[in-house]
PDB file of C-alpha atoms in Angstrom:
ATOM      1  CA  MET A   1     -31.102 -23.179  14.227  1.00  0.00           C
ATOM      2  CA  GLN A   2     -27.942 -21.225  14.295  1.00  0.00           C
ATOM      3  CA  LYS A   3     -29.780 -18.244  12.855  1.00  0.00           C
ATOM      4  CA  LEU A   4     -32.337 -18.492  15.737  1.00  0.00           C
ATOM      5  CA  TYR A   5     -29.547 -18.424  18.297  1.00  0.00           C
ATOM      6  CA  TYR A   6     -28.082 -15.425  16.563  1.00  0.00           C
ATOM      7  CA  VAL A   7     -31.447 -13.579  16.550  1.00  0.00           C
ATOM      8  CA  CYS A   8     -32.031 -14.420  20.276  1.00  0.00           C
ATOM      9  CA  TYR A   9     -28.465 -13.240  21.037  1.00  0.00           C
ATOM     10  CA  LYS A  10     -29.078  -9.979  19.261  1.00  0.00           C
ATOM     11  CA  ILE A  11     -32.433  -9.480  20.999  1.00  0.00           C
ATOM     12  CA  SER A  12     -30.837 -10.186  24.401  1.00  0.00           C
ATOM     13  CA  LEU A  13     -28.052  -7.739  23.687  1.00  0.00           C
ATOM     14  CA  GLY A  14     -30.581  -5.160  22.618  1.00  0.00           C
ATOM     15  CA  LEU A  15     -32.682  -5.722  25.723  1.00  0.00           C
ATOM     16  CA  ASN A  16     -29.626  -5.622  27.938  1.00  0.00           C
ATOM     17  CA  PHE A  17     -28.525  -2.358  26.325  1.00  0.00           C
ATOM     18  CA  TYR A  18     -32.078  -0.997  26.704  1.00  0.00           C
ATOM     19  CA  PHE A  19     -32.293  -1.868  30.394  1.00  0.00           C
ATOM     20  CA  ILE A  20     -28.802  -0.636  31.125  1.00  0.00           C
ATOM     21  CA  SER A  21     -29.488   2.669  29.350  1.00  0.00           C
ATOM     22  CA  GLN A  22     -32.795   2.969  31.228  1.00  0.00           C
ATOM     23  CA  GLY A  23     -30.921   2.323  34.502  1.00  0.00           C
ATOM     24  CA  VAL A  24     -28.357   4.962  33.665  1.00  0.00           C
ATOM     25  CA  LEU A  25     -31.098   7.370  32.719  1.00  0.00           C
ATOM     26  CA  MET A  26     -32.841   6.607  36.024  1.00  0.00           C
ATOM     27  CA  LEU A  27     -29.551   7.138  37.912  1.00  0.00           C
ATOM     28  CA  LYS A  28     -29.072  10.460  36.191  1.00  0.00           C
ATOM     29  CA  LYS A  29     -32.605  11.600  37.133  1.00  0.00           C
ATOM     30  CA  LEU A  30     -31.994  10.438  40.710  1.00  0.00           C
ATOM     31  CA  ALA A  31     -28.668  12.286  40.879  1.00  0.00           C
ATOM     32  CA  PHE A  32     -30.301  15.442  39.509  1.00  0.00           C
ATOM     33  CA  THR A  33     -33.146  15.251  41.965  1.00  0.00           C
ATOM     34  CA  LEU A  34     -30.815  14.657  44.915  1.00  0.00           C
ATOM     35  CA  GLY A  35     -28.568  17.492  43.779  1.00  0.00           C
ATOM     36  CA  ALA A  36     -31.459  19.891  43.460  1.00  0.00           C
ATOM     37  CA  ALA A  37     -32.772  18.884  46.892  1.00  0.00           C
ATOM     38  CA  LEU A  38     -29.325  19.422  48.469  1.00  0.00           C
ATOM     39  CA  ALA A  39     -28.994  22.765  46.751  1.00  0.00           C
ATOM     40  CA  LEU A  40     -32.338  23.863  48.132  1.00  0.00           C
ATOM     41  CA  PHE A  41     -31.295  22.616  51.568  1.00  0.00           C
ATOM     42  CA  PHE A  42     -28.054  24.567  51.619  1.00  0.00           C
ATOM     43  CA  VAL A  43     -29.652  27.718  50.318  1.00  0.00           C
ATOM     44  CA  GLY A  44     -32.416  27.485  52.888  1.00  0.00           C
ATOM     45  CA  CYS A  45     -29.928  26.891  55.688  1.00  0.00           C
ATOM     46  CA  GLY A  46     -27.345  29.368  54.421  1.00  0.00           C
ATOM     47  CA  GLY A  47     -26.363  32.321  56.540  1.00  0.00           C
ATOM     48  CA  ASP A  48     -28.733  33.356  59.279  1.00  0.00           C
ATOM     49  CA  THR A  49     -30.313  36.770  58.722  1.00  0.00           C
ATOM     50  CA  PRO A  50     -30.447  39.333  61.562  1.00  0.00           C
ATOM     51  CA  LYS A  51     -34.138  38.588  61.942  1.00  0.00           C
ATOM     52  CA  ASP A  52     -33.483  34.864  62.278  1.00  0.00           C
ATOM     53  CA  VAL A  53     -30.744  35.492  64.917  1.00  0.00           C
ATOM     54  CA  ALA A  54     -32.962  37.956  66.876  1.00  0.00           C
ATOM     55  CA  VAL A  55     -35.973  35.638  66.905  1.00  0.00           C
ATOM     56  CA  SER A  56     -33.820  32.575  67.907  1.00  0.00           C
ATOM     57  CA  PHE A  57     -32.155  34.570  70.679  1.00  0.00           C
ATOM     58  CA  ILE A  58     -35.478  35.839  72.106  1.00  0.00           C
ATOM     59  CA  GLU A  59     -37.015  32.335  71.904  1.00  0.00           C
ATOM     60  CA  ASP A  60     -34.098  30.935  73.879  1.00  0.00           C
ATOM     61  CA  VAL A  61     -34.287  33.739  76.435  1.00  0.00           C
ATOM     62  CA  TYR A  62     -38.043  33.077  77.097  1.00  0.00           C
ATOM     63  CA  ASN A  63     -37.531  29.293  77.118  1.00  0.00           C
ATOM     64  CA  GLY A  64     -34.860  29.754  79.872  1.00  0.00           C
ATOM     65  CA  LYS A  65     -32.030  28.361  77.740  1.00  0.00           C
ATOM     66  CA  GLY A  66     -29.392  30.467  79.396  1.00  0.00           C
ATOM     67  CA  ASP A  67     -26.486  28.118  78.389  1.00  0.00           C
ATOM     68  CA  ALA A  68     -27.407  28.562  74.689  1.00  0.00           C
ATOM     69  CA  LEU A  69     -27.415  32.337  74.719  1.00  0.00           C
ATOM     70  CA  ILE A  70     -23.675  33.077  74.633  1.00  0.00           C
ATOM     71  CA  LYS A  71     -23.388  31.688  71.109  1.00  0.00           C
ATOM     72  CA  TYR A  72     -25.542  34.622  69.857  1.00  0.00           C
ATOM     73  CA  VAL A  73     -23.627  37.418  71.679  1.00  0.00           C
ATOM     74  CA  TYR A  74     -20.718  39.443  70.301  1.00  0.00           C
ATOM     75  CA  ILE A  75     -17.945  39.914  72.847  1.00  0.00           C
ATOM     76  CA  PRO A  76     -15.001  41.880  71.440  1.00  0.00           C
ATOM     77  CA  GLU A  77     -11.650  40.142  71.647  1.00  0.00           C
ATOM     78  CA  ASN A  78     -10.062  43.146  73.382  1.00  0.00           C
ATOM     79  CA  GLU A  79     -12.393  42.775  76.407  1.00  0.00           C
ATOM     80  CA  LYS A  80     -10.920  42.102  79.785  1.00  0.00           C
ATOM     81  CA  ALA A  81     -10.308  38.513  80.947  1.00  0.00           C
ATOM     82  CA  GLY A  82     -13.456  36.991  82.371  1.00  0.00           C
ATOM     83  CA  ALA A  83     -15.778  39.154  80.305  1.00  0.00           C
ATOM     84  CA  LYS A  84     -17.283  36.159  78.553  1.00  0.00           C
ATOM     85  CA  GLU A  85     -17.953  34.386  81.862  1.00  0.00           C
ATOM     86  CA  PHE A  86     -19.499  37.556  83.314  1.00  0.00           C
ATOM     87  CA  VAL A  87     -21.770  38.074  80.312  1.00  0.00           C
ATOM     88  CA  GLU A  88     -22.716  34.376  80.320  1.00  0.00           C
ATOM     89  CA  GLY A  89     -23.641  34.554  83.994  1.00  0.00           C
ATOM     90  CA  LYS A  90     -25.784  37.656  83.400  1.00  0.00           C
ATOM     91  CA  LEU A  91     -27.495  35.987  80.363  1.00  0.00           C
ATOM     92  CA  LYS A  92     -28.307  32.878  82.451  1.00  0.00           C
ATOM     93  CA  ALA A  93     -29.867  34.933  85.215  1.00  0.00           C
ATOM     94  CA  ALA A  94     -31.910  37.043  82.666  1.00  0.00           C
ATOM     95  CA  ALA A  95     -33.071  33.836  80.963  1.00  0.00           C
ATOM     96  CA  GLU A  96     -34.338  32.372  84.308  1.00  0.00           C
ATOM     97  CA  ILE A  97     -36.255  35.607  85.049  1.00  0.00           C
ATOM     98  CA  ALA A  98     -37.639  35.728  81.485  1.00  0.00           C
ATOM     99  CA  LYS A  99     -38.753  32.082  81.650  1.00  0.00           C
ATOM    100  CA  GLU A 100     -40.488  32.690  85.004  1.00  0.00           C
ATOM    101  CA  ASN A 101     -42.296  35.680  83.592  1.00  0.00           C
ATOM    102  CA  ALA A 102     -43.312  33.773  80.447  1.00  0.00           C
ATOM    103  CA  ASP A 103     -44.512  30.862  82.559  1.00  0.00           C
ATOM    104  CA  ASN A 104     -46.648  33.262  84.635  1.00  0.00           C
ATOM    105  CA  ALA A 105     -48.140  34.570  81.400  1.00  0.00           C
ATOM    106  CA  GLY A 106     -49.032  31.054  80.265  1.00  0.00           C
ATOM    107  CA  GLY A 107     -45.972  30.638  78.071  1.00  0.00           C
ATOM    108  CA  VAL A 108     -44.985  32.254  74.751  1.00  0.00           C
ATOM    109  CA  LYS A 109     -47.596  32.029  72.065  1.00  0.00           C
ATOM    110  CA  ASN A 110     -45.470  33.537  69.231  1.00  0.00           C
ATOM    111  CA  ILE A 111     -42.842  36.093  68.395  1.00  0.00           C
ATOM    112  CA  GLU A 112     -43.665  38.707  65.744  1.00  0.00           C
ATOM    113  CA  VAL A 113     -41.117  40.779  63.829  1.00  0.00           C
ATOM    114  CA  LEU A 114     -42.383  44.318  63.727  1.00  0.00           C
ATOM    115  CA  SER A 115     -39.514  46.072  62.005  1.00  0.00           C
ATOM    116  CA  GLU A 116     -36.029  45.457  60.691  1.00  0.00           C
ATOM    117  CA  LYS A 117     -33.406  48.063  60.009  1.00  0.00           C
ATOM    118  CA  VAL A 118     -30.388  46.375  58.412  1.00  0.00           C
ATOM    119  CA  ASP A 119     -27.277  47.797  56.823  1.00  0.00           C
ATOM    120  CA  GLU A 120     -23.952  46.117  55.968  1.00  0.00           C
ATOM    121  CA  LYS A 121     -22.594  45.949  59.509  1.00  0.00           C
ATOM    122  CA  LYS A 122     -25.453  46.753  61.915  1.00  0.00           C
ATOM    123  CA  ALA A 123     -29.082  45.691  62.387  1.00  0.00           C
ATOM    124  CA  ARG A 124     -31.914  46.597  64.717  1.00  0.00           C
ATOM    125  CA  ILE A 125     -34.871  44.275  65.024  1.00  0.00           C
ATOM    126  CA  GLU A 126     -38.093  45.171  66.853  1.00  0.00           C
ATOM    127  CA  LEU A 127     -40.080  42.159  68.125  1.00  0.00           C
ATOM    128  CA  ARG A 128     -43.355  41.627  69.921  1.00  0.00           C
ATOM    129  CA  VAL A 129     -43.451  38.599  72.178  1.00  0.00           C
ATOM    130  CA  ASN A 130     -47.062  37.488  72.565  1.00  0.00           C
ATOM    131  CA  PHE A 131     -47.969  35.393  75.544  1.00  0.00           C
ATOM    132  CA  LYS A 132     -50.786  32.877  75.796  1.00  0.00           C
ATOM    133  CA  ASN A 133     -52.655  34.887  78.376  1.00  0.00           C
ATOM    134  CA  GLY A 134     -53.038  37.790  75.895  1.00  0.00           C
ATOM    135  CA  GLU A 135     -50.234  40.005  77.198  1.00  0.00           C
ATOM    136  CA  ASP A 136     -47.299  41.076  75.029  1.00  0.00           C
ATOM    137  CA  LYS A 137     -43.838  42.535  75.466  1.00  0.00           C
ATOM    138  CA  MET A 138     -41.745  44.605  73.083  1.00  0.00           C
ATOM    139  CA  GLU A 139     -38.103  43.587  72.548  1.00  0.00           C
ATOM    140  CA  HIS A 140     -35.462  45.553  70.693  1.00  0.00           C
ATOM    141  CA  VAL A 141     -32.410  43.611  69.492  1.00  0.00           C
ATOM    142  CA  LYS A 142     -29.286  45.233  68.109  1.00  0.00           C
ATOM    143  CA  LEU A 143     -26.948  43.139  66.089  1.00  0.00           C
ATOM    144  CA  THR A 144     -23.487  43.432  64.542  1.00  0.00           C
ATOM    145  CA  ASN A 145     -22.175  41.595  61.515  1.00  0.00           C
ATOM    146  CA  ILE A 146     -18.864  39.968  62.477  1.00  0.00           C
ATOM    147  CA  ASP A 147     -17.093  38.103  59.673  1.00  0.00           C
ATOM    148  CA  GLY A 148     -20.384  37.428  57.922  1.00  0.00           C
ATOM    149  CA  LYS A 149     -22.228  36.181  61.039  1.00  0.00           C
ATOM    150  CA  TRP A 150     -24.843  38.262  62.834  1.00  0.00           C
ATOM    151  CA  LYS A 151     -24.250  38.544  66.632  1.00  0.00           C
ATOM    152  CA  ILE A 152     -26.234  40.243  69.367  1.00  0.00           C
ATOM    153  CA  ASP A 153     -24.649  43.516  70.391  1.00  0.00           C
ATOM    154  CA  LEU A 154     -25.286  44.077  74.080  1.00  0.00           C
TER     155      LEU A 154
END
């Protein structure tokens, strides 16, 4: 009888070890999968390209999001006091007009990138805004790289 208990004890230890090792293996697989997914997420979200910034800016312009536009724009630090507010006001007004024009054309269907000229510090992106009524409008966006971030250069 004692031998039977001993055998059962050994089997239960073996099974416990097996299930624990399988659990650890499963956790390692899960950790690896999550790590890979996070790496892909951060690589995909890392640093906006000049093209991404230009398209987002034009989308916000034609959607009338005037308040959101200032984050895209480069305003040198040595500009006179009130320059940011002045530019922000002009951007809001331009966004209102662009939204009205887009609405009159049935809304924006899509935005196509026609060309990109990019060097280390400057970029120029040529876009075509296609409207739902079949019309289109060309947009040329100049950008400057400021501390690793692309900003619209007005």
